[in-house]
Amino acid sequence: MVEPRKTGLRGIVAAMGLNFFNHRQRIGLLAGLMLAAGPVMGDSPQPSIAMYGAPALPADFTALPYANPDAPKGGRIVLGEMGGFDSLNPFILKGNAPSQVTAFTVETLMGRSLDEPFTLYGVLAESIQTDEARSYAEFTLRENARFSDGSPVTPEDVIWSFETLGTKGQPRYAGAWAKIAKAEVTGPRSVRFTFNTVDRELPLILGLRPILKKAQWEGKAFDESSLEPPIGSGPYVVADIEPGRFISFRKNPDWWGKDLPFYKGMHNLEEIRIEYYGVDTALFEAFKGGALSTYRETNPAKWAANFDFPAVQSGEVLKAEIPHSRPSGIEGFAFNTRNPLFADWRVREALTLAFNFELVNQTLTGGVQPRITSYFGNSFLGAAPGTPAEGRVKDLLTPFAADLLPGALDGYQPPVADGSEANRKNMRAAAKLLEEAGWSVQDGTLKNAEGKPFAFEILLTNGQDEMISAANIYIEALKRLGIEARLTTVDNAQYKERTTDYKFDMTHYIRSLTLSPGNEQMLYWGAKGVTEPGTRNWPGINSPAAEAMIQTMLSAKDPQEFADATQALDRVLTTGRYVIPVWYSKVARIAYRKGLHYPDRLPAYGDWPGWQPDVWWMEK
């Protein structure tokens, strides 16, 4: 096993003898230490870069602290997912491709440490160079960097990848490309990007862009879905597929990056296979029956009740609860505010009041899961529920006071029900708000002044048993207000098509957030997403205040200003009543087959995609 490294923020915590602090106290301490650090980056080539402060690991580090460099190689892991796929191009809007194609087969210039808020270390690039203002970024490729077909990764591949993704790829790539004023080859292995706007995160964003082989796409339409896998430079290649049923990845025996310190103890498994199922009950039964190697349970009630089957009792299946240090993010039922029905915040607040979270939580999870109270809750970046804005947070929001919704400045938190099925107090408050918004009950049906009934659809995917149950409880509650809500479930492909084009009234919505939010926030909440298809702004948020807070985050040199801007953004989003929030978990509950192992040392983002299976191994 790997001993924890005494470097960076965690090293300071350990050196100060503060490991006995509880989880929340440690997060507060780490926040304070991060905010005390100043930006570090000279105008010379460096092997790593941090959003704020200095990278935790020295230039000569030999492995990431949460990886086991002595882990044996070989074996296989079989993972399960719901849904299916009909494409192997995950970079475009068309088709439905497995996300693992990117993660396992395509490499980036730099790699992210899961143990730091936002720090990158060189992978395809041996160095990054930028100035104090971060007005440009120059990457120098490693001499031995190769695609899986043996051809070298070149500066031309890098520029082509950035431009193609930015102009023909998913909308999440377009923002960064629009901020590049000039892209130029500066040497046999060097490429430089000069920026046209102030964005201190941009060098890191470019460091995480997928690098594709330009020659593979000559004469082909990049923006058309295809079952031809991209030629990448990652540790795995696509070995076998059956669309909609499974995809298998096998380790590339000639992978160029196997000896990089960043990858020591990672990508240990010879094969990673993904099996697809129609419903989560089938997926769980497959795990119980031995068809899957691991299963992640999100429901604590099921974790307590369903994981006592014979394989668990015999020790053939092990259970682990993996803590994490990231924000709660947001999950719940999102309103599509493009629909005039949900344009009035009073309507959204009324429907939030009608959602009896306490009853739903008790019914579905045993009441164990805490409720999400803000987008960046469970972290120092989140606004404290119910408290007024103060200091710089207030100063940032005040210019937008006329357009902010109630609670942004004086404090807000989601309504709390008494837990009874009637939920009378909240339902009375909901009826009053609906009346103020021009709705009244006529012959048992809620109607507006034109006599149009209040009716809408809740769109979910097949097999989302937990959300389907929550929606059915909610639909019954809405009937008492005279509202007709109907539940529609569709397959994965239809769901992707409808959400891409925002053709829904209300749907399940989840956005995971980190301790270093940045450019992706504009994709999540930016006004372009109101009309531009394929963004992650499903609610249709159109808020100048939100965009201003994001711009402040991106240009902030002072880490405290960054935190204040994020807290201000949190207030705008939470009080926008765009999502009826449900619960979050402070741990990942993972069951896995005996023989699979992971290091004792856990990273800050211990439940983040990539930790499993990247640092796992199979005993020989």
Coordinates of C-alpha atoms in Angstrom, one line a residue:
M1 CA 0.0 0.0 0.0
V2 CA 1.0 3.6 -0.5
E3 CA 1.8 5.9 2.4
P4 CA 0.1 9.3 2.3
R5 CA 2.4 12.0 1.1
K6 CA 3.1 14.9 3.4
T7 CA 2.8 17.5 0.7
G8 CA 0.3 20.1 -0.2
L9 CA -2.8 21.0 1.9
R10 CA -3.3 17.5 3.3
G11 CA 0.4 17.3 4.2
I12 CA 0.0 20.6 6.2
V13 CA -3.0 19.1 7.9
A14 CA -1.0 16.0 8.9
A15 CA 2.0 18.0 9.9
M16 CA -0.1 20.2 12.2
G17 CA -1.5 17.1 13.9
L18 CA -5.0 17.9 12.9
N19 CA -6.1 14.5 11.5
F20 CA -8.4 14.0 14.4
F21 CA -10.7 16.8 13.2
N22 CA -14.0 15.6 11.9
H23 CA -14.8 15.8 8.2
R24 CA -16.5 19.2 8.2
Q25 CA -13.7 20.7 10.3
R26 CA -11.1 19.4 7.9
I27 CA -12.9 20.8 4.9
G28 CA -13.1 24.2 6.6
L29 CA -9.4 24.0 7.4
L30 CA -8.5 23.0 3.9
A31 CA -10.6 25.8 2.6
G32 CA -8.8 28.3 4.7
L33 CA -5.4 27.1 3.7
M34 CA -6.3 27.1 0.0
L35 CA -7.7 30.7 0.3
A36 CA -4.5 31.8 2.0
A37 CA -2.4 30.6 -0.9
G38 CA -1.5 33.0 -3.7
P39 CA -1.4 32.2 -7.4
V40 CA 1.9 30.5 -8.4
M41 CA 3.0 30.2 -12.0
G42 CA 6.1 31.7 -13.6
D43 CA 6.6 32.6 -17.3
S44 CA 8.7 29.4 -17.9
P45 CA 7.9 25.8 -18.7
Q46 CA 6.4 23.9 -15.7
P47 CA 5.5 20.2 -15.3
S48 CA 2.2 21.1 -13.6
I49 CA -0.3 23.9 -12.9
A50 CA -2.8 24.7 -10.2
M51 CA -5.8 26.9 -10.4
Y52 CA -4.7 28.6 -7.2
G53 CA -1.5 28.2 -5.2
A54 CA 1.1 25.7 -6.0
P55 CA 0.7 22.0 -7.0
A56 CA 0.9 19.7 -4.1
L57 CA 3.4 17.3 -5.6
P58 CA 7.0 18.2 -6.5
A59 CA 8.4 17.9 -10.0
D60 CA 10.1 14.6 -9.2
F61 CA 7.1 12.9 -7.7
T62 CA 7.0 9.1 -8.4
A63 CA 3.3 8.4 -8.2
L64 CA 0.0 10.0 -7.2
P65 CA -0.6 9.7 -3.4
Y66 CA -3.8 7.7 -3.9
A67 CA -2.3 5.1 -6.3
N68 CA -0.4 2.0 -5.5
P69 CA 2.7 1.9 -7.7
D70 CA 3.2 -1.8 -6.7
A71 CA -0.2 -2.9 -7.8
P72 CA -0.2 -6.0 -9.9
K73 CA -1.3 -5.9 -13.5
G74 CA -3.9 -8.0 -15.2
G75 CA -7.4 -9.3 -14.6
R76 CA -10.7 -7.8 -15.6
I77 CA -13.6 -5.9 -14.1
V78 CA -17.1 -5.9 -15.4
L79 CA -19.2 -2.8 -14.7
G80 CA -22.9 -2.4 -15.3
E81 CA -24.9 0.6 -16.6
M82 CA -28.4 1.3 -17.5
G83 CA -29.4 2.3 -21.1
G84 CA -27.3 1.5 -24.1
F85 CA -25.3 3.1 -27.0
D86 CA -25.5 3.4 -30.7
S87 CA -22.3 5.4 -31.4
L88 CA -18.6 5.4 -30.5
N89 CA -18.1 9.1 -31.0
P90 CA -18.7 10.8 -27.6
F91 CA -17.6 14.2 -28.8
I92 CA -20.7 15.2 -30.8
L93 CA -24.4 15.8 -30.2
K94 CA -25.6 13.0 -32.5
G95 CA -25.9 9.5 -31.2
N96 CA -25.4 8.0 -27.8
A97 CA -21.9 6.9 -27.0
P98 CA -20.3 5.3 -23.9
S99 CA -18.6 7.9 -21.8
Q100 CA -15.8 5.4 -21.2
V101 CA -14.5 5.8 -24.8
T102 CA -13.1 9.2 -23.8
A103 CA -11.9 8.2 -20.3
F104 CA -10.2 4.9 -21.4
T105 CA -8.9 5.4 -24.9
V106 CA -8.4 9.1 -25.5
E107 CA -5.6 11.1 -23.7
T108 CA -5.3 14.8 -22.8
L109 CA -2.3 17.1 -22.5
M110 CA -2.5 17.0 -18.7
G111 CA -4.1 14.9 -16.1
R112 CA -6.1 15.9 -13.0
S113 CA -5.2 14.9 -9.5
L114 CA -8.3 13.7 -7.6
D115 CA -6.6 14.8 -4.4
E116 CA -6.5 18.6 -5.1
P117 CA -9.3 21.1 -5.9
F118 CA -7.9 21.7 -9.4
T119 CA -4.3 20.8 -10.2
L120 CA -3.0 19.3 -13.4
Y121 CA 0.2 17.3 -14.1
G122 CA 1.7 16.7 -17.5
V123 CA 0.6 13.7 -19.5
L124 CA 0.8 14.0 -23.3
A125 CA 2.5 17.4 -22.5
E126 CA 5.8 17.3 -20.6
S127 CA 5.3 21.0 -19.7
I128 CA 3.0 24.0 -19.7
Q129 CA 4.1 27.6 -19.9
T130 CA 2.0 30.7 -19.2
D131 CA 2.4 34.1 -17.7
E132 CA 1.0 35.6 -14.4
A133 CA -2.0 36.9 -16.2
R134 CA -2.5 33.6 -18.0
S135 CA -3.0 35.4 -21.3
Y136 CA -1.6 32.4 -23.2
A137 CA -0.7 28.7 -22.7
E138 CA 2.1 26.9 -24.5
F139 CA 2.4 23.1 -24.3
T140 CA 5.4 21.0 -25.2
L141 CA 4.5 17.4 -26.1
R142 CA 6.5 14.4 -24.8
E143 CA 8.8 13.0 -27.4
N144 CA 7.5 9.5 -26.9
A145 CA 3.8 10.4 -27.0
R146 CA 2.0 8.0 -29.4
F147 CA -1.4 7.1 -30.6
S148 CA -2.6 3.5 -30.3
D149 CA -1.6 2.9 -33.9
G150 CA 2.0 3.8 -33.1
S151 CA 2.0 7.2 -34.8
P152 CA 3.3 10.2 -32.9
V153 CA 1.1 12.8 -31.3
T154 CA 1.9 16.1 -33.0
P155 CA 1.2 19.8 -32.4
E156 CA -1.0 19.7 -35.6
D157 CA -3.1 17.0 -33.9
V158 CA -3.5 19.3 -30.9
I159 CA -4.6 22.3 -32.9
W160 CA -6.9 20.3 -35.1
S161 CA -8.5 18.6 -32.1
F162 CA -9.2 21.9 -30.3
E163 CA -10.6 23.6 -33.5
T164 CA -12.7 20.6 -34.5
L165 CA -14.2 20.0 -31.1
G166 CA -14.8 23.7 -30.7
T167 CA -16.6 24.1 -34.0
K168 CA -18.2 20.6 -34.6
G169 CA -18.3 19.0 -31.2
Q170 CA -20.6 19.2 -28.3
P171 CA -21.4 22.8 -27.1
R172 CA -19.2 22.2 -24.0
Y173 CA -16.1 22.6 -26.2
A174 CA -17.2 25.7 -28.0
G175 CA -16.6 28.2 -25.2
A176 CA -12.9 27.6 -24.8
W177 CA -12.2 27.7 -28.6
A178 CA -14.0 31.0 -28.9
K179 CA -11.6 32.5 -26.4
I180 CA -8.5 31.5 -28.4
A181 CA -7.2 34.4 -30.6
K182 CA -4.4 32.5 -32.1
A183 CA -3.2 28.9 -32.3
E184 CA 0.3 28.3 -33.6
V185 CA 3.0 25.6 -33.8
T186 CA 6.1 27.0 -32.0
G187 CA 8.4 24.1 -32.3
P188 CA 8.7 20.4 -33.4
R189 CA 6.7 19.4 -30.2
S190 CA 5.3 22.7 -29.0
V191 CA 2.0 24.5 -29.6
R192 CA 0.9 27.9 -28.3
F193 CA -2.6 29.3 -27.7
T194 CA -3.0 33.1 -27.2
F195 CA -6.3 34.2 -25.6
N196 CA -8.6 37.1 -26.4
T197 CA -10.3 37.3 -23.0
V198 CA -9.4 37.2 -19.3
D199 CA -10.0 33.7 -18.1
R200 CA -7.5 32.3 -15.6
E201 CA -8.9 28.8 -15.9
L202 CA -8.4 28.5 -19.6
P203 CA -4.9 27.0 -19.6
L204 CA -6.3 24.2 -17.4
I205 CA -9.3 23.7 -19.5
L206 CA -7.2 23.3 -22.6
G207 CA -5.0 20.9 -20.7
L208 CA -8.0 18.6 -20.3
R209 CA -9.2 18.7 -23.9
P210 CA -9.2 15.3 -25.7
I211 CA -6.5 15.0 -28.3
L212 CA -7.6 13.1 -31.4
K213 CA -5.7 11.9 -34.5
K214 CA -6.2 14.3 -37.3
A215 CA -5.4 11.8 -40.1
Q216 CA -8.2 9.5 -38.9
W217 CA -10.9 12.0 -39.8
E218 CA -9.6 13.1 -43.2
G219 CA -12.5 12.7 -45.7
K220 CA -14.9 11.8 -42.9
A221 CA -17.7 13.9 -41.3
F222 CA -16.6 14.4 -37.7
D223 CA -20.1 15.5 -36.6
E224 CA -21.9 12.3 -37.7
S225 CA -22.3 9.4 -35.3
S226 CA -20.3 6.3 -36.1
L227 CA -19.3 2.9 -34.6
E228 CA -15.7 3.4 -35.6
P229 CA -13.8 4.0 -32.4
P230 CA -11.5 7.1 -32.3
I231 CA -7.8 6.5 -32.5
G232 CA -6.6 7.8 -29.1
S233 CA -3.4 7.7 -27.1
G234 CA -4.9 6.3 -23.8
P235 CA -4.2 3.1 -22.0
Y236 CA -7.0 1.1 -23.6
V237 CA -8.5 0.4 -27.0
V238 CA -12.0 -0.7 -27.9
A239 CA -11.7 -4.5 -28.2
D240 CA -15.3 -5.6 -28.9
I241 CA -18.8 -4.2 -28.9
E242 CA -22.4 -5.2 -29.3
P243 CA -24.4 -1.9 -29.5
G244 CA -26.9 -1.6 -26.7
R245 CA -25.5 -4.6 -24.9
F246 CA -21.8 -4.4 -24.0
I247 CA -18.5 -2.7 -24.8
S248 CA -15.1 -4.2 -23.9
F249 CA -11.9 -2.2 -23.5
R250 CA -8.5 -4.0 -23.5
K251 CA -5.1 -2.6 -22.3
N252 CA -2.9 -1.5 -25.1
P253 CA 0.4 -3.6 -24.6
D254 CA 2.3 -0.8 -26.4
W255 CA 0.8 2.1 -24.5
W256 CA 3.4 4.8 -24.4
G257 CA 2.4 6.2 -21.0
K258 CA 2.8 3.1 -18.8
D259 CA 5.9 4.4 -17.2
L260 CA 4.8 8.0 -16.5
P261 CA 4.9 8.9 -12.7
F262 CA 1.4 10.2 -13.1
Y263 CA 0.2 6.8 -14.1
K264 CA 2.2 4.6 -11.8
G265 CA -0.3 2.3 -10.1
M266 CA -3.1 3.2 -12.4
H267 CA -4.8 1.4 -15.3
N268 CA -3.9 -2.0 -13.8
L269 CA -6.7 -4.1 -15.2
E270 CA -6.2 -5.9 -18.5
E271 CA -9.9 -5.7 -19.5
I272 CA -12.8 -3.4 -18.6
R273 CA -16.2 -4.5 -19.8
I274 CA -19.4 -2.5 -19.6
E275 CA -22.7 -4.4 -19.6
Y276 CA -25.9 -2.5 -20.3
Y277 CA -29.3 -3.2 -18.6
G278 CA -32.8 -1.8 -19.1
V279 CA -33.7 -1.3 -15.4
D280 CA -31.7 -0.9 -12.2
T281 CA -33.4 -4.0 -10.7
A282 CA -31.9 -6.2 -13.5
L283 CA -28.5 -4.6 -13.0
F284 CA -28.6 -5.4 -9.3
E285 CA -29.7 -8.9 -9.9
A286 CA -26.8 -9.3 -12.4
F287 CA -24.4 -8.2 -9.7
K288 CA -25.9 -10.6 -7.1
G289 CA -25.6 -13.4 -9.6
G290 CA -22.0 -12.8 -10.3
A291 CA -22.2 -11.3 -13.8
L292 CA -20.8 -7.9 -12.6
S293 CA -17.7 -7.2 -10.5
T294 CA -19.0 -4.2 -8.6
Y295 CA -22.2 -2.2 -7.9
R296 CA -22.7 1.3 -6.6
E297 CA -25.8 1.8 -4.4
T298 CA -27.1 5.3 -4.1
N299 CA -30.0 4.5 -1.8
P300 CA -28.9 4.0 1.9
A301 CA -32.1 2.1 2.7
K302 CA -31.4 -0.5 0.0
W303 CA -27.7 -0.5 1.2
A304 CA -28.9 -1.5 4.6
A305 CA -31.6 -4.0 3.5
N306 CA -30.5 -5.6 0.2
F307 CA -26.9 -6.4 0.8
D308 CA -27.1 -9.4 3.0
F309 CA -27.3 -12.0 0.2
P310 CA -25.2 -15.2 0.5
A311 CA -22.2 -13.8 -1.4
V312 CA -21.9 -11.0 1.2
Q313 CA -22.4 -13.3 4.1
S314 CA -19.6 -15.6 2.8
G315 CA -17.2 -12.8 2.1
E316 CA -17.2 -13.2 -1.6
V317 CA -18.7 -9.7 -1.9
L318 CA -17.3 -6.9 0.1
K319 CA -18.8 -3.5 1.0
A320 CA -17.2 -0.1 1.3
E321 CA -18.3 3.4 2.1
I322 CA -16.0 5.9 0.4
P323 CA -16.1 9.5 1.8
H324 CA -15.6 12.5 -0.4
S325 CA -14.9 16.2 0.0
R326 CA -16.8 17.7 -2.9
P327 CA -19.9 20.0 -2.9
S328 CA -23.4 18.5 -2.9
G329 CA -24.1 19.6 -6.4
I330 CA -27.7 19.7 -7.5
E331 CA -30.1 16.8 -8.1
G332 CA -33.9 16.9 -8.3
F333 CA -36.8 17.7 -10.6
A334 CA -35.9 20.5 -13.0
F335 CA -38.4 23.0 -14.4
N336 CA -38.1 23.8 -18.1
T337 CA -38.6 27.6 -17.7
R338 CA -38.8 27.9 -21.5
N339 CA -42.3 26.6 -21.0
P340 CA -44.5 29.7 -20.1
L341 CA -46.2 27.5 -17.5
F342 CA -43.0 27.7 -15.3
A343 CA -41.8 31.3 -16.2
D344 CA -43.2 32.8 -12.9
W345 CA -41.0 32.1 -9.9
R346 CA -44.1 32.0 -7.7
V347 CA -45.3 29.0 -9.6
R348 CA -42.0 27.3 -9.2
E349 CA -41.9 28.0 -5.5
A350 CA -45.5 26.7 -5.2
L351 CA -44.6 23.5 -6.9
T352 CA -41.5 23.2 -4.7
L353 CA -43.7 23.6 -1.6
A354 CA -46.0 20.9 -2.9
F355 CA -43.0 18.4 -3.1
N356 CA -43.1 16.7 0.3
F357 CA -39.4 16.0 0.6
E358 CA -39.6 14.7 4.1
L359 CA -42.2 12.1 3.1
V360 CA -40.4 11.1 -0.1
N361 CA -37.1 10.8 1.7
Q362 CA -38.5 8.7 4.4
T363 CA -40.4 6.5 2.0
L364 CA -37.5 5.9 -0.5
T365 CA -34.3 6.2 1.5
G366 CA -35.4 5.7 5.1
G367 CA -34.9 9.4 5.8
V368 CA -31.2 9.0 6.0
Q369 CA -30.0 11.2 3.2
P370 CA -29.6 14.9 3.9
R371 CA -31.4 17.3 1.5
I372 CA -29.6 19.5 -0.9
T373 CA -30.0 23.1 0.3
S374 CA -27.8 24.8 -2.3
Y375 CA -25.8 24.0 -5.4
F376 CA -22.4 24.2 -3.6
G377 CA -23.7 22.9 -0.2
N378 CA -21.4 20.7 1.9
S379 CA -18.5 23.0 1.1
F380 CA -17.0 26.4 1.8
L381 CA -18.2 27.5 -1.6
G382 CA -21.8 27.2 -0.7
A383 CA -24.1 29.9 0.8
A384 CA -25.3 29.1 4.3
P385 CA -29.0 28.3 4.1
G386 CA -31.3 31.0 5.4
T387 CA -28.6 33.6 6.1
P388 CA -28.4 37.1 4.6
A389 CA -25.6 38.0 2.1
E390 CA -22.7 39.9 3.7
G391 CA -19.5 41.5 2.7
R392 CA -18.2 41.0 -0.8
V393 CA -20.9 38.5 -1.5
K394 CA -23.5 41.2 -0.9
D395 CA -21.5 43.8 -2.9
L396 CA -21.3 41.4 -5.9
L397 CA -25.1 40.9 -5.9
T398 CA -26.3 44.4 -5.1
P399 CA -26.0 45.8 -8.6
F400 CA -28.5 43.1 -9.7
A401 CA -30.9 43.5 -6.7
A402 CA -33.8 44.7 -8.8
D403 CA -33.8 41.4 -10.8
L404 CA -32.9 39.0 -8.0
L405 CA -35.6 36.7 -6.6
P406 CA -36.7 36.8 -3.0
G407 CA -34.1 35.3 -0.7
A408 CA -31.0 36.0 -2.8
L409 CA -29.9 38.8 -0.5
D410 CA -31.8 38.1 2.7
G411 CA -31.5 34.4 2.8
Y412 CA -33.4 31.3 1.5
Q413 CA -33.7 27.6 2.0
P414 CA -35.9 25.0 0.5
P415 CA -39.3 24.6 2.3
V416 CA -39.6 22.0 5.0
A417 CA -42.7 19.8 5.3
D418 CA -44.0 18.3 8.5
G419 CA -43.6 14.8 7.1
S420 CA -47.3 14.0 7.0
E421 CA -48.9 13.0 3.7
A422 CA -51.3 16.0 3.9
N423 CA -48.5 18.6 4.2
R424 CA -51.2 21.1 4.9
K425 CA -49.1 24.2 5.8
N426 CA -47.0 24.0 2.7
M427 CA -50.0 23.2 0.5
R428 CA -51.8 26.3 1.8
A429 CA -48.8 28.4 1.0
A430 CA -48.5 26.8 -2.5
A431 CA -52.2 27.6 -3.2
K432 CA -51.8 31.2 -2.2
L433 CA -48.7 31.7 -4.5
L434 CA -50.5 30.1 -7.4
E435 CA -53.5 32.4 -6.9
E436 CA -51.1 35.4 -6.8
A437 CA -49.7 34.1 -10.1
G438 CA -53.1 34.1 -11.7
W439 CA -54.3 30.5 -11.1
S440 CA -57.4 29.4 -9.4
V441 CA -59.3 26.2 -8.8
Q442 CA -62.4 25.8 -11.1
D443 CA -64.5 22.7 -10.8
G444 CA -61.6 20.9 -9.0
T445 CA -59.1 21.9 -11.7
L446 CA -56.4 24.6 -11.4
K447 CA -56.9 27.0 -14.3
N448 CA -55.6 30.4 -15.4
A449 CA -57.8 33.4 -16.5
E450 CA -58.2 32.0 -20.0
G451 CA -59.5 28.7 -18.5
K452 CA -56.5 26.7 -19.5
P453 CA -55.8 23.8 -17.0
F454 CA -52.5 23.6 -15.2
A455 CA -51.1 20.4 -16.6
F456 CA -47.6 19.2 -17.4
E457 CA -45.4 16.1 -18.1
I458 CA -42.6 14.7 -16.0
L459 CA -40.1 13.0 -18.3
L460 CA -37.9 10.1 -17.0
T461 CA -36.0 7.2 -18.4
N462 CA -37.1 3.6 -18.2
G463 CA -35.8 1.9 -15.1
Q464 CA -35.3 5.0 -13.0
D465 CA -37.2 3.2 -10.2
E466 CA -36.3 5.6 -7.4
M467 CA -37.2 8.8 -9.3
I468 CA -40.3 7.2 -10.7
S469 CA -41.5 6.4 -7.2
A470 CA -40.7 10.0 -6.1
A471 CA -42.5 11.4 -9.1
N472 CA -45.6 9.3 -8.4
I473 CA -45.8 10.5 -4.8
Y474 CA -45.4 14.1 -6.1
I475 CA -48.1 13.6 -8.7
E476 CA -50.6 12.6 -6.0
A477 CA -49.7 15.7 -4.0
L478 CA -50.2 18.0 -7.0
K479 CA -53.7 16.6 -7.5
R480 CA -54.8 18.3 -4.2
L481 CA -53.9 21.6 -5.8
G482 CA -55.9 20.8 -8.9
I483 CA -52.8 20.2 -11.0
E484 CA -52.6 17.3 -13.5
A485 CA -49.0 16.0 -13.8
R486 CA -48.4 12.9 -15.9
L487 CA -45.4 10.7 -15.9
T488 CA -43.8 9.6 -19.1
T489 CA -40.9 7.1 -19.3
V490 CA -38.8 6.6 -22.5
D491 CA -35.7 4.7 -23.4
N492 CA -32.2 6.2 -23.2
A493 CA -32.0 7.3 -26.8
Q494 CA -35.3 9.1 -26.8
Y495 CA -34.4 10.7 -23.5
K496 CA -31.1 12.1 -24.9
E497 CA -32.9 13.4 -28.0
R498 CA -35.6 15.1 -26.0
T499 CA -33.3 16.7 -23.4
T500 CA -30.8 17.8 -26.1
D501 CA -33.6 19.8 -27.7
Y502 CA -35.2 20.7 -24.3
K503 CA -38.5 19.0 -25.3
F504 CA -39.8 18.4 -21.8
D505 CA -41.7 20.2 -19.0
M506 CA -40.0 18.7 -16.0
T507 CA -37.3 16.0 -15.7
H508 CA -34.7 14.5 -13.4
Y509 CA -31.7 16.7 -13.3
I510 CA -28.3 16.1 -11.7
R511 CA -25.1 18.2 -11.9
S512 CA -22.0 17.2 -10.0
L513 CA -19.8 20.1 -8.9
T514 CA -16.2 20.4 -7.6
L515 CA -14.2 22.6 -5.3
S516 CA -12.9 24.5 -8.4
P517 CA -15.9 25.5 -10.5
G518 CA -15.1 27.4 -13.7
N519 CA -15.9 27.5 -17.4
E520 CA -18.3 24.6 -17.2
Q521 CA -20.6 26.8 -15.1
M522 CA -21.4 28.9 -18.1
L523 CA -22.4 25.7 -20.0
Y524 CA -24.6 24.7 -17.0
W525 CA -26.3 28.0 -16.4
G526 CA -25.4 30.4 -19.2
A527 CA -28.1 32.2 -21.3
K528 CA -26.9 30.6 -24.5
G529 CA -28.4 27.4 -23.3
V530 CA -31.9 28.9 -23.4
T531 CA -32.0 28.4 -27.2
E532 CA -28.8 26.6 -28.2
P533 CA -29.4 22.8 -28.2
G534 CA -27.1 20.4 -26.4
T535 CA -26.0 22.5 -23.5
R536 CA -26.3 21.3 -19.9
N537 CA -28.6 24.3 -19.0
W538 CA -31.8 22.1 -19.1
P539 CA -33.8 24.5 -16.8
G540 CA -33.3 27.3 -19.4
I541 CA -31.7 29.7 -16.8
N542 CA -31.3 33.2 -18.2
S543 CA -29.8 35.3 -15.4
P544 CA -27.4 38.3 -16.0
A545 CA -26.5 38.0 -12.3
A546 CA -25.4 34.4 -12.7
E547 CA -23.3 35.1 -15.7
A548 CA -21.7 38.1 -14.0
M549 CA -20.8 35.9 -11.0
I550 CA -19.2 33.3 -13.3
Q551 CA -17.2 35.9 -15.1
T552 CA -15.9 37.1 -11.7
M553 CA -15.0 33.6 -10.8
L554 CA -13.0 33.2 -14.1
S555 CA -11.1 36.4 -13.7
A556 CA -10.5 36.3 -10.0
K557 CA -6.8 36.4 -8.9
D558 CA -7.7 36.5 -5.2
P559 CA -8.9 33.1 -4.0
Q560 CA -11.2 34.7 -1.5
E561 CA -12.8 36.7 -4.3
F562 CA -13.3 33.5 -6.2
A563 CA -15.0 31.9 -3.2
D564 CA -17.2 35.0 -2.7
A565 CA -18.3 35.0 -6.3
T566 CA -19.1 31.3 -6.1
Q567 CA -21.2 31.8 -3.0
A568 CA -23.0 34.7 -4.8
L569 CA -23.7 32.4 -7.8
D570 CA -25.0 29.8 -5.4
R571 CA -27.5 32.3 -4.1
V572 CA -28.7 33.3 -7.6
L573 CA -29.2 29.6 -8.6
T574 CA -30.8 28.4 -5.4
T575 CA -33.3 31.3 -5.2
G576 CA -34.1 30.9 -8.9
R577 CA -36.2 27.9 -7.9
Y578 CA -35.1 26.1 -11.1
V579 CA -34.8 22.7 -9.5
I580 CA -36.8 21.0 -6.8
P581 CA -33.9 19.5 -4.8
V582 CA -33.8 16.0 -3.4
W583 CA -30.9 14.4 -1.5
Y584 CA -27.2 13.9 -1.7
S585 CA -24.7 11.5 -0.1
K586 CA -21.5 12.2 1.7
V587 CA -20.2 8.8 0.8
A588 CA -20.2 6.4 -2.1
R589 CA -21.5 3.0 -1.2
I590 CA -19.7 0.4 -3.3
A591 CA -20.0 -3.4 -3.2
Y592 CA -17.4 -5.4 -5.1
R593 CA -16.1 -9.0 -5.6
K594 CA -13.4 -10.5 -3.5
G595 CA -10.1 -10.2 -5.3
L596 CA -10.6 -6.6 -6.3
H597 CA -8.6 -4.0 -4.3
Y598 CA -8.1 -0.3 -4.1
P599 CA -5.4 1.7 -2.1
D600 CA -5.9 2.5 1.6
R601 CA -5.1 6.2 0.8
L602 CA -8.3 7.8 -0.5
P603 CA -8.3 11.0 -2.6
A604 CA -10.4 14.1 -1.7
Y605 CA -12.7 13.2 -4.7
G606 CA -12.9 9.6 -3.5
D607 CA -16.2 8.8 -5.3
W608 CA -15.3 10.7 -8.5
P609 CA -15.7 8.8 -11.8
G610 CA -12.2 7.4 -12.7
W611 CA -11.2 6.5 -9.2
Q612 CA -12.9 3.2 -10.0
P613 CA -11.5 1.5 -11.9
D614 CA -8.4 3.6 -12.5
V615 CA -6.5 2.8 -9.3
W616 CA -8.1 -0.6 -8.6
W617 CA -6.4 -3.9 -9.3
M618 CA -7.1 -7.6 -9.2
E619 CA -5.0 -9.8 -7.0
K620 CA -3.2 -12.6 -8.8

